[in-house]
Coordinates of C-alpha atoms in Angstrom, one line a residue:
M1 CA 194.0 281.9 142.1
P2 CA 192.7 279.3 144.8
E3 CA 192.0 275.8 143.8
P4 CA 188.5 274.6 143.4
L5 CA 187.4 273.1 146.2
C6 CA 185.5 270.0 144.2
S7 CA 187.1 268.9 140.8
G8 CA 183.5 267.9 139.4
A9 CA 184.6 264.2 139.9
M10 CA 182.5 262.1 142.5
T11 CA 184.4 260.0 144.5
L12 CA 182.4 260.2 147.9
Q13 CA 179.5 257.6 147.2
R14 CA 178.4 257.9 151.4
M15 CA 179.4 257.8 154.7
D16 CA 179.3 254.4 156.1
N17 CA 179.9 254.0 159.8
V18 CA 181.7 255.6 163.0
L19 CA 184.1 253.4 165.0
I20 CA 184.1 253.5 168.6
V21 CA 186.5 251.0 170.1
V22 CA 184.9 250.2 173.9
N23 CA 186.1 248.0 176.8
D24 CA 182.7 246.5 177.8
L25 CA 181.4 245.5 174.1
D26 CA 177.7 244.6 175.3
A27 CA 177.1 247.3 177.5
A28 CA 177.6 250.0 174.7
I29 CA 175.5 247.8 172.6
A30 CA 172.7 247.8 175.3
F31 CA 173.2 251.5 175.4
F32 CA 173.1 252.3 171.5
V33 CA 170.0 249.5 170.9
E34 CA 168.3 251.8 173.9
L35 CA 168.4 254.6 172.2
G36 CA 167.0 252.8 169.1
M37 CA 169.7 251.5 167.0
E38 CA 169.7 248.0 165.9
L39 CA 172.2 245.3 166.3
E40 CA 172.8 244.0 162.7
G41 CA 175.4 241.4 163.8
K42 CA 178.3 240.8 166.0
S43 CA 181.7 238.3 165.8
P44 CA 184.9 238.1 166.3
V45 CA 187.0 239.6 163.8
E46 CA 191.4 238.7 163.5
G47 CA 193.6 237.3 160.7
R48 CA 196.4 238.9 158.3
W49 CA 194.0 241.2 156.4
V50 CA 192.5 243.3 159.5
D51 CA 196.4 243.4 160.7
R52 CA 197.2 245.2 156.9
V53 CA 194.1 246.9 157.4
I54 CA 194.7 248.7 161.0
G55 CA 198.3 248.5 161.2
L56 CA 198.3 246.2 164.7
D57 CA 200.2 243.0 164.7
D58 CA 198.2 240.1 165.9
A59 CA 194.7 242.4 166.1
R60 CA 191.9 240.2 167.5
Q61 CA 188.8 241.6 168.3
D62 CA 184.8 241.6 168.9
V63 CA 183.1 243.9 166.2
A64 CA 179.5 244.9 166.5
M65 CA 177.4 246.7 163.6
L66 CA 174.7 248.9 164.4
R67 CA 172.2 251.0 162.3
T68 CA 169.7 253.6 162.5
P69 CA 166.3 252.4 161.8
D70 CA 166.5 254.3 158.9
G71 CA 168.7 252.6 157.5
H72 CA 171.4 255.4 156.6
G73 CA 173.7 255.8 159.4
R74 CA 175.8 252.9 160.8
L75 CA 178.0 252.6 163.9
E76 CA 180.6 250.2 164.6
L77 CA 181.5 248.8 167.9
T78 CA 184.9 247.4 168.8
Q79 CA 186.4 245.8 171.7
F80 CA 189.8 244.7 171.4
H81 CA 191.2 241.9 172.6
T82 CA 194.9 241.8 171.5
P83 CA 196.5 243.7 171.6
A84 CA 194.4 245.5 174.3
A85 CA 193.2 248.9 173.9
V86 CA 194.8 252.3 175.1
S87 CA 192.8 254.7 177.2
A88 CA 193.6 258.6 175.5
G89 CA 191.9 259.3 178.8
L90 CA 189.2 261.1 177.6
D91 CA 186.4 259.3 179.8
T92 CA 185.5 262.9 181.3
A93 CA 186.8 264.8 178.5
P94 CA 184.9 268.5 178.0
V95 CA 183.1 268.9 174.7
N96 CA 186.0 271.4 173.6
T97 CA 188.7 268.4 173.3
L98 CA 190.1 268.0 170.0
G99 CA 188.9 265.3 168.0
I100 CA 185.5 263.5 167.7
R101 CA 183.8 264.4 170.8
R102 CA 180.3 263.4 170.2
I103 CA 177.9 261.5 167.6
M104 CA 174.4 263.5 167.0
F105 CA 171.0 261.4 166.5
A106 CA 167.4 263.1 165.7
V107 CA 165.3 261.8 168.6
D108 CA 161.0 261.7 168.5
D109 CA 161.2 262.7 172.4
I110 CA 163.9 263.5 173.7
E111 CA 162.8 263.8 177.6
D112 CA 162.1 260.3 177.0
V113 CA 165.6 259.1 175.5
I114 CA 167.1 260.5 178.2
A115 CA 165.2 258.6 180.9
R116 CA 165.7 255.5 179.1
L117 CA 169.8 256.2 178.8
R118 CA 170.0 256.8 182.5
L119 CA 169.2 253.4 182.7
H120 CA 172.3 252.3 180.9
G121 CA 174.1 254.9 183.0
A122 CA 174.0 258.3 180.6
E123 CA 174.4 261.4 182.4
L124 CA 173.7 264.9 180.8
V125 CA 176.6 267.2 180.1
G126 CA 174.8 269.9 180.7
E127 CA 170.9 270.8 180.3
V128 CA 168.0 270.1 177.4
A129 CA 167.7 273.7 175.9
R130 CA 165.6 275.3 173.3
F131 CA 167.2 276.3 170.2
E132 CA 164.7 279.2 168.7
D133 CA 161.3 277.4 167.8
S134 CA 163.3 274.5 165.9
Y135 CA 164.7 272.0 168.6
L136 CA 165.7 270.8 171.9
L137 CA 169.1 269.8 172.0
C138 CA 171.5 268.0 175.0
Y139 CA 174.1 266.0 174.9
V140 CA 174.5 262.9 177.3
R141 CA 177.7 261.3 178.4
G142 CA 176.7 257.1 177.6
P143 CA 179.4 254.3 178.5
E144 CA 183.3 255.2 178.9
G145 CA 182.7 258.7 177.7
I146 CA 181.0 258.5 175.1
I147 CA 179.5 261.5 174.2
V148 CA 175.7 261.6 172.4
G149 CA 174.2 264.1 170.8
L150 CA 170.2 264.2 171.2
A151 CA 168.2 266.2 168.9
E152 CA 164.1 266.9 169.2
Q153 CA 162.7 268.6 166.0
L154 CA 160.0 270.8 167.3
S155 CA 156.8 271.3 165.2

């Protein structure tokens, strides 16, 4: 008999944040602030405790934490100074590439958001498409190849 999917004991409280490593922290912050996220703070992070957590020696980085307007979702952007960030060559990888490929946000006006993000270098991956009478959806490729999904719920 298969094991139950949940033991009944709650161990997960919430998803705290998603980390994205970038080369240009200020550009990434500007992109996500334009999207509507709020910058909680930005600071350098280094020390033995960091090295122990992330498994890298002598790590020195700048970290920015952003949150969604409702306060429930957070995004951590990190720019490594040492050791240098390593490119996985995913800047132009298609959506079906293995691994985490996109983060999605609910928006009020998808066309307005696309226009504002284009000022920060975003490009549509495909096109804006309608899903039944429920949503307008699209993917945009932002700074450093980050794919962001946008969903506008239709009335």
